[in-house]
Amino acid sequence: MSADPRDIVDLSLPIAPPDGGGLRESTGDGRGGSRPWLRLWFACSRQYVRAYRNPEGTGYLARCPACGKTMRFRVGEGGSAERFFEVSC
């Protein structure tokens, strides 16, 4: 089964998921809140990583566990509703 090309991240372009959507999980900080997150498959390390939305609500940050490449994902209008992405680094 081949991957849907809309779910593969091009490292030369930022991903802009829509604000307010996404999967949520407890922050574990005792405040009872939750933060949206993205699930990323890093192809070079063959590992999944969760990227949580930053406190400002403007984006997500993730790092490849094998090569250390940092990925930034913007939050903005007209972005993707997808929450799972494959990253090739």
PDB file of N, CA, C and O in Angstrom, residues 14-71:
ATOM      1  N   PRO A  14       6.804  24.453   4.815  1.00  0.00           N
ATOM      2  CA  PRO A  14       6.210  24.267   6.145  1.00  0.00           C
ATOM      3  C   PRO A  14       4.793  23.728   6.025  1.00  0.00           C
ATOM      4  O   PRO A  14       4.078  24.035   5.081  1.00  0.00           O
ATOM      5  N   ILE A  15       4.394  22.914   6.976  1.00  0.00           N
ATOM      6  CA  ILE A  15       3.026  22.411   7.046  1.00  0.00           C
ATOM      7  C   ILE A  15       2.236  23.377   7.922  1.00  0.00           C
ATOM      8  O   ILE A  15       2.720  23.827   8.949  1.00  0.00           O
ATOM      9  N   ALA A  16       1.013  23.659   7.536  1.00  0.00           N
ATOM     10  CA  ALA A  16       0.199  24.608   8.291  1.00  0.00           C
ATOM     11  C   ALA A  16      -1.119  23.965   8.691  1.00  0.00           C
ATOM     12  O   ALA A  16      -2.128  24.141   8.037  1.00  0.00           O
ATOM     13  N   PRO A  17      -1.135  23.152   9.771  1.00  0.00           N
ATOM     14  CA  PRO A  17      -2.400  22.569  10.195  1.00  0.00           C
ATOM     15  C   PRO A  17      -3.346  23.651  10.696  1.00  0.00           C
ATOM     16  O   PRO A  17      -2.892  24.664  11.218  1.00  0.00           O
ATOM     17  N   PRO A  18      -4.654  23.458  10.547  1.00  0.00           N
ATOM     18  CA  PRO A  18      -5.605  24.480  10.970  1.00  0.00           C
ATOM     19  C   PRO A  18      -5.609  24.654  12.477  1.00  0.00           C
ATOM     20  O   PRO A  18      -5.411  23.710  13.221  1.00  0.00           O
ATOM     21  N   ASP A  19      -5.837  25.861  12.926  1.00  0.00           N
ATOM     22  CA  ASP A  19      -5.885  26.159  14.356  1.00  0.00           C
ATOM     23  C   ASP A  19      -7.129  25.526  14.977  1.00  0.00           C
ATOM     24  O   ASP A  19      -8.178  25.496  14.368  1.00  0.00           O
ATOM     25  N   GLY A  20      -6.972  25.036  16.200  1.00  0.00           N
ATOM     26  CA  GLY A  20      -8.116  24.532  16.945  1.00  0.00           C
ATOM     27  C   GLY A  20      -8.435  23.073  16.718  1.00  0.00           C
ATOM     28  O   GLY A  20      -9.273  22.506  17.405  1.00  0.00           O
ATOM     29  N   GLY A  21      -7.792  22.384  15.796  1.00  0.00           N
ATOM     30  CA  GLY A  21      -8.106  20.991  15.556  1.00  0.00           C
ATOM     31  C   GLY A  21      -7.055  20.078  16.135  1.00  0.00           C
ATOM     32  O   GLY A  21      -6.145  20.499  16.810  1.00  0.00           O
ATOM     33  N   GLY A  22      -7.185  18.833  15.849  1.00  0.00           N
ATOM     34  CA  GLY A  22      -6.127  17.905  16.195  1.00  0.00           C
ATOM     35  C   GLY A  22      -6.421  17.011  17.370  1.00  0.00           C
ATOM     36  O   GLY A  22      -7.410  17.157  18.068  1.00  0.00           O
ATOM     37  N   LEU A  23      -5.544  16.059  17.539  1.00  0.00           N
ATOM     38  CA  LEU A  23      -5.631  15.131  18.637  1.00  0.00           C
ATOM     39  C   LEU A  23      -5.221  15.847  19.913  1.00  0.00           C
ATOM     40  O   LEU A  23      -4.418  16.761  19.893  1.00  0.00           O
ATOM     41  N   ARG A  24      -5.749  15.416  21.010  1.00  0.00           N
ATOM     42  CA  ARG A  24      -5.432  16.069  22.268  1.00  0.00           C
ATOM     43  C   ARG A  24      -5.074  15.029  23.317  1.00  0.00           C
ATOM     44  O   ARG A  24      -5.612  13.956  23.357  1.00  0.00           O
ATOM     45  N   GLU A  25      -4.178  15.412  24.179  1.00  0.00           N
ATOM     46  CA  GLU A  25      -3.773  14.569  25.290  1.00  0.00           C
ATOM     47  C   GLU A  25      -3.446  15.473  26.465  1.00  0.00           C
ATOM     48  O   GLU A  25      -3.037  16.605  26.279  1.00  0.00           O
ATOM     49  N   SER A  26      -3.592  14.950  27.658  1.00  0.00           N
ATOM     50  CA  SER A  26      -3.283  15.736  28.843  1.00  0.00           C
ATOM     51  C   SER A  26      -1.847  16.224  28.796  1.00  0.00           C
ATOM     52  O   SER A  26      -0.947  15.513  28.370  1.00  0.00           O
ATOM     53  N   THR A  27      -1.616  17.438  29.272  1.00  0.00           N
ATOM     54  CA  THR A  27      -0.273  18.002  29.287  1.00  0.00           C
ATOM     55  C   THR A  27       0.563  17.420  30.407  1.00  0.00           C
ATOM     56  O   THR A  27       1.779  17.506  30.382  1.00  0.00           O
ATOM     57  N   GLY A  28      -0.094  16.839  31.418  1.00  0.00           N
ATOM     58  CA  GLY A  28       0.632  16.283  32.542  1.00  0.00           C
ATOM     59  C   GLY A  28       1.203  17.351  33.463  1.00  0.00           C
ATOM     60  O   GLY A  28       2.029  17.072  34.315  1.00  0.00           O
ATOM     61  N   ASP A  29       0.752  18.584  33.323  1.00  0.00           N
ATOM     62  CA  ASP A  29       1.289  19.663  34.149  1.00  0.00           C
ATOM     63  C   ASP A  29       0.401  19.974  35.350  1.00  0.00           C
ATOM     64  O   ASP A  29       0.650  20.929  36.070  1.00  0.00           O
ATOM     65  N   GLY A  30      -0.646  19.172  35.550  1.00  0.00           N
ATOM     66  CA  GLY A  30      -1.507  19.371  36.707  1.00  0.00           C
ATOM     67  C   GLY A  30      -2.591  20.408  36.504  1.00  0.00           C
ATOM     68  O   GLY A  30      -3.426  20.607  37.368  1.00  0.00           O
ATOM     69  N   ARG A  31      -2.592  21.097  35.374  1.00  0.00           N
ATOM     70  CA  ARG A  31      -3.606  22.128  35.125  1.00  0.00           C
ATOM     71  C   ARG A  31      -4.880  21.537  34.556  1.00  0.00           C
ATOM     72  O   ARG A  31      -5.864  22.223  34.430  1.00  0.00           O
ATOM     73  N   GLY A  32      -4.869  20.263  34.186  1.00  0.00           N
ATOM     74  CA  GLY A  32      -6.051  19.628  33.642  1.00  0.00           C
ATOM     75  C   GLY A  32      -6.326  20.002  32.201  1.00  0.00           C
ATOM     76  O   GLY A  32      -7.339  19.622  31.651  1.00  0.00           O
ATOM     77  N   GLY A  33      -5.439  20.734  31.560  1.00  0.00           N
ATOM     78  CA  GLY A  33      -5.628  21.136  30.171  1.00  0.00           C
ATOM     79  C   GLY A  33      -5.151  20.077  29.209  1.00  0.00           C
ATOM     80  O   GLY A  33      -4.693  19.014  29.597  1.00  0.00           O
ATOM     81  N   SER A  34      -5.266  20.362  27.950  1.00  0.00           N
ATOM     82  CA  SER A  34      -4.762  19.451  26.931  1.00  0.00           C
ATOM     83  C   SER A  34      -4.147  20.274  25.812  1.00  0.00           C
ATOM     84  O   SER A  34      -4.477  21.444  25.635  1.00  0.00           O
ATOM     85  N   ARG A  35      -3.225  19.643  25.095  1.00  0.00           N
ATOM     86  CA  ARG A  35      -2.568  20.316  23.973  1.00  0.00           C
ATOM     87  C   ARG A  35      -2.691  19.443  22.735  1.00  0.00           C
ATOM     88  O   ARG A  35      -2.474  18.241  22.794  1.00  0.00           O
ATOM     89  N   PRO A  36      -3.020  20.031  21.599  1.00  0.00           N
ATOM     90  CA  PRO A  36      -3.059  19.277  20.359  1.00  0.00           C
ATOM     91  C   PRO A  36      -1.658  18.797  19.985  1.00  0.00           C
ATOM     92  O   PRO A  36      -0.663  19.419  20.355  1.00  0.00           O
ATOM     93  N   TRP A  37      -1.598  17.694  19.246  1.00  0.00           N
ATOM     94  CA  TRP A  37      -0.312  17.174  18.806  1.00  0.00           C
ATOM     95  C   TRP A  37      -0.438  16.553  17.432  1.00  0.00           C
ATOM     96  O   TRP A  37      -1.523  16.207  16.985  1.00  0.00           O
ATOM     97  N   LEU A  38       0.714  16.447  16.760  1.00  0.00           N
ATOM     98  CA  LEU A  38       0.824  15.773  15.473  1.00  0.00           C
ATOM     99  C   LEU A  38       1.603  14.490  15.681  1.00  0.00           C
ATOM    100  O   LEU A  38       2.513  14.435  16.507  1.00  0.00           O
ATOM    101  N   ARG A  39       1.278  13.468  14.926  1.00  0.00           N
ATOM    102  CA  ARG A  39       2.046  12.225  14.955  1.00  0.00           C
ATOM    103  C   ARG A  39       2.874  12.185  13.688  1.00  0.00           C
ATOM    104  O   ARG A  39       2.348  12.258  12.581  1.00  0.00           O
ATOM    105  N   LEU A  40       4.192  12.080  13.855  1.00  0.00           N
ATOM    106  CA  LEU A  40       5.120  12.121  12.726  1.00  0.00           C
ATOM    107  C   LEU A  40       5.899  10.815  12.631  1.00  0.00           C
ATOM    108  O   LEU A  40       6.410  10.323  13.634  1.00  0.00           O
ATOM    109  N   TRP A  41       5.987  10.272  11.433  1.00  0.00           N
ATOM    110  CA  TRP A  41       6.814   9.097  11.165  1.00  0.00           C
ATOM    111  C   TRP A  41       8.085   9.600  10.504  1.00  0.00           C
ATOM    112  O   TRP A  41       8.050  10.139   9.405  1.00  0.00           O
ATOM    113  N   PHE A  42       9.227   9.488  11.205  1.00  0.00           N
ATOM    114  CA  PHE A  42      10.515   9.875  10.647  1.00  0.00           C
ATOM    115  C   PHE A  42      11.094   8.666   9.933  1.00  0.00           C
ATOM    116  O   PHE A  42      11.471   7.676  10.573  1.00  0.00           O
ATOM    117  N   ALA A  43      11.153   8.734   8.605  1.00  0.00           N
ATOM    118  CA  ALA A  43      11.566   7.599   7.786  1.00  0.00           C
ATOM    119  C   ALA A  43      13.004   7.167   8.060  1.00  0.00           C
ATOM    120  O   ALA A  43      13.296   5.974   8.084  1.00  0.00           O
ATOM    121  N   CYS A  44      13.917   8.113   8.276  1.00  0.00           N
ATOM    122  CA  CYS A  44      15.320   7.729   8.435  1.00  0.00           C
ATOM    123  C   CYS A  44      15.559   6.966   9.736  1.00  0.00           C
ATOM    124  O   CYS A  44      16.415   6.101   9.788  1.00  0.00           O
ATOM    125  N   SER A  45      14.776   7.234  10.771  1.00  0.00           N
ATOM    126  CA  SER A  45      14.942   6.530  12.038  1.00  0.00           C
ATOM    127  C   SER A  45      13.926   5.409  12.210  1.00  0.00           C
ATOM    128  O   SER A  45      14.035   4.612  13.130  1.00  0.00           O
ATOM    129  N   ARG A  46      12.923   5.392  11.324  1.00  0.00           N
ATOM    130  CA  ARG A  46      11.841   4.412  11.389  1.00  0.00           C
ATOM    131  C   ARG A  46      11.154   4.455  12.756  1.00  0.00           C
ATOM    132  O   ARG A  46      10.892   3.434  13.375  1.00  0.00           O
ATOM    133  N   GLN A  47      10.871   5.691  13.213  1.00  0.00           N
ATOM    134  CA  GLN A  47      10.236   5.896  14.511  1.00  0.00           C
ATOM    135  C   GLN A  47       9.145   6.954  14.418  1.00  0.00           C
ATOM    136  O   GLN A  47       9.251   7.889  13.628  1.00  0.00           O
ATOM    137  N   TYR A  48       8.138   6.773  15.272  1.00  0.00           N
ATOM    138  CA  TYR A  48       7.102   7.786  15.423  1.00  0.00           C
ATOM    139  C   TYR A  48       7.514   8.772  16.506  1.00  0.00           C
ATOM    140  O   TYR A  48       8.131   8.401  17.494  1.00  0.00           O
ATOM    141  N   VAL A  49       7.139  10.040  16.312  1.00  0.00           N
ATOM    142  CA  VAL A  49       7.402  11.104  17.283  1.00  0.00           C
ATOM    143  C   VAL A  49       6.127  11.930  17.394  1.00  0.00           C
ATOM    144  O   VAL A  49       5.439  12.157  16.396  1.00  0.00           O
ATOM    145  N   ARG A  50       5.821  12.366  18.599  1.00  0.00           N
ATOM    146  CA  ARG A  50       4.713  13.297  18.805  1.00  0.00           C
ATOM    147  C   ARG A  50       5.260  14.704  18.880  1.00  0.00           C
ATOM    148  O   ARG A  50       6.219  14.962  19.593  1.00  0.00           O
ATOM    149  N   ALA A  51       4.612  15.625  18.178  1.00  0.00           N
ATOM    150  CA  ALA A  51       4.981  17.043  18.237  1.00  0.00           C
ATOM    151  C   ALA A  51       3.789  17.776  18.845  1.00  0.00           C
ATOM    152  O   ALA A  51       2.699  17.774  18.271  1.00  0.00           O
ATOM    153  N   TYR A  52       3.991  18.369  20.012  1.00  0.00           N
ATOM    154  CA  TYR A  52       2.926  19.113  20.695  1.00  0.00           C
ATOM    155  C   TYR A  52       2.930  20.567  20.256  1.00  0.00           C
ATOM    156  O   TYR A  52       3.977  21.140  19.987  1.00  0.00           O
ATOM    157  N   ARG A  53       1.744  21.156  20.213  1.00  0.00           N
ATOM    158  CA  ARG A  53       1.622  22.571  19.856  1.00  0.00           C
ATOM    159  C   ARG A  53       2.311  23.415  20.919  1.00  0.00           C
ATOM    160  O   ARG A  53       2.224  23.138  22.106  1.00  0.00           O
ATOM    161  N   ASN A  54       3.000  24.454  20.468  1.00  0.00           N
ATOM    162  CA  ASN A  54       3.707  25.329  21.415  1.00  0.00           C
ATOM    163  C   ASN A  54       2.708  26.112  22.271  1.00  0.00           C
ATOM    164  O   ASN A  54       1.532  26.227  21.918  1.00  0.00           O
ATOM    165  N   PRO A  55       3.157  26.642  23.414  1.00  0.00           N
ATOM    166  CA  PRO A  55       2.251  27.371  24.315  1.00  0.00           C
ATOM    167  C   PRO A  55       1.573  28.580  23.673  1.00  0.00           C
ATOM    168  O   PRO A  55       0.472  28.948  24.058  1.00  0.00           O
ATOM    169  N   GLU A  56       2.222  29.193  22.682  1.00  0.00           N
ATOM    170  CA  GLU A  56       1.627  30.350  22.001  1.00  0.00           C
ATOM    171  C   GLU A  56       0.527  29.926  21.031  1.00  0.00           C
ATOM    172  O   GLU A  56      -0.235  30.760  20.554  1.00  0.00           O
ATOM    173  N   GLY A  57       0.465  28.627  20.687  1.00  0.00           N
ATOM    174  CA  GLY A  57      -0.545  28.133  19.751  1.00  0.00           C
ATOM    175  C   GLY A  57      -0.233  28.415  18.305  1.00  0.00           C
ATOM    176  O   GLY A  57      -1.104  28.321  17.446  1.00  0.00           O
ATOM    177  N   THR A  58       1.023  28.733  17.992  1.00  0.00           N
ATOM    178  CA  THR A  58       1.382  29.124  16.630  1.00  0.00           C
ATOM    179  C   THR A  58       2.034  28.019  15.814  1.00  0.00           C
ATOM    180  O   THR A  58       2.206  28.175  14.611  1.00  0.00           O
ATOM    181  N   GLY A  59       2.416  26.915  16.434  1.00  0.00           N
ATOM    182  CA  GLY A  59       3.070  25.865  15.666  1.00  0.00           C
ATOM    183  C   GLY A  59       3.488  24.675  16.504  1.00  0.00           C
ATOM    184  O   GLY A  59       3.205  24.590  17.700  1.00  0.00           O
ATOM    185  N   TYR A  60       4.150  23.745  15.829  1.00  0.00           N
ATOM    186  CA  TYR A  60       4.644  22.514  16.424  1.00  0.00           C
ATOM    187  C   TYR A  60       6.134  22.402  16.114  1.00  0.00           C
ATOM    188  O   TYR A  60       6.598  22.903  15.101  1.00  0.00           O
ATOM    189  N   LEU A  61       6.884  21.715  16.970  1.00  0.00           N
ATOM    190  CA  LEU A  61       8.307  21.509  16.769  1.00  0.00           C
ATOM    191  C   LEU A  61       8.611  20.043  17.021  1.00  0.00           C
ATOM    192  O   LEU A  61       8.164  19.478  18.015  1.00  0.00           O
ATOM    193  N   ALA A  62       9.373  19.416  16.113  1.00  0.00           N
ATOM    194  CA  ALA A  62       9.753  18.011  16.267  1.00  0.00           C
ATOM    195  C   ALA A  62      11.191  17.831  15.818  1.00  0.00           C
ATOM    196  O   ALA A  62      11.692  18.583  14.986  1.00  0.00           O
ATOM    197  N   ARG A  63      11.834  16.813  16.370  1.00  0.00           N
ATOM    198  CA  ARG A  63      13.227  16.509  16.020  1.00  0.00           C
ATOM    199  C   ARG A  63      13.336  15.030  15.704  1.00  0.00           C
ATOM    200  O   ARG A  63      12.820  14.188  16.436  1.00  0.00           O
ATOM    201  N   CYS A  64      14.035  14.709  14.612  1.00  0.00           N
ATOM    202  CA  CYS A  64      14.253  13.317  14.228  1.00  0.00           C
ATOM    203  C   CYS A  64      15.142  12.647  15.274  1.00  0.00           C
ATOM    204  O   CYS A  64      16.206  13.174  15.607  1.00  0.00           O
ATOM    205  N   PRO A  65      14.723  11.487  15.792  1.00  0.00           N
ATOM    206  CA  PRO A  65      15.521  10.819  16.818  1.00  0.00           C
ATOM    207  C   PRO A  65      16.852  10.273  16.300  1.00  0.00           C
ATOM    208  O   PRO A  65      17.763  10.044  17.087  1.00  0.00           O
ATOM    209  N   ALA A  66      16.992  10.089  14.999  1.00  0.00           N
ATOM    210  CA  ALA A  66      18.233   9.535  14.455  1.00  0.00           C
ATOM    211  C   ALA A  66      19.213  10.616  14.010  1.00  0.00           C
ATOM    212  O   ALA A  66      20.351  10.650  14.453  1.00  0.00           O
ATOM    213  N   CYS A  67      18.764  11.519  13.150  1.00  0.00           N
ATOM    214  CA  CYS A  67      19.691  12.493  12.563  1.00  0.00           C
ATOM    215  C   CYS A  67      19.635  13.861  13.240  1.00  0.00           C
ATOM    216  O   CYS A  67      20.489  14.700  13.008  1.00  0.00           O
ATOM    217  N   GLY A  68      18.607  14.104  14.065  1.00  0.00           N
ATOM    218  CA  GLY A  68      18.501  15.373  14.779  1.00  0.00           C
ATOM    219  C   GLY A  68      17.907  16.515  13.982  1.00  0.00           C
ATOM    220  O   GLY A  68      17.823  17.635  14.476  1.00  0.00           O
ATOM    221  N   LYS A  69      17.475  16.261  12.748  1.00  0.00           N
ATOM    222  CA  LYS A  69      16.865  17.324  11.939  1.00  0.00           C
ATOM    223  C   LYS A  69      15.636  17.865  12.652  1.00  0.00           C
ATOM    224  O   LYS A  69      14.805  17.122  13.129  1.00  0.00           O
ATOM    225  N   THR A  70      15.540  19.188  12.751  1.00  0.00           N
ATOM    226  CA  THR A  70      14.414  19.842  13.408  1.00  0.00           C
ATOM    227  C   THR A  70      13.379  20.241  12.373  1.00  0.00           C
ATOM    228  O   THR A  70      13.717  20.800  11.339  1.00  0.00           O
ATOM    229  N   MET A  71      12.133  19.944  12.680  1.00  0.00           N
ATOM    230  CA  MET A  71      11.013  20.287  11.801  1.00  0.00           C
ATOM    231  C   MET A  71      10.090  21.231  12.539  1.00  0.00           C
ATOM    232  O   MET A  71       9.772  21.012  13.699  1.00  0.00           O
TER     233      MET A  71
END
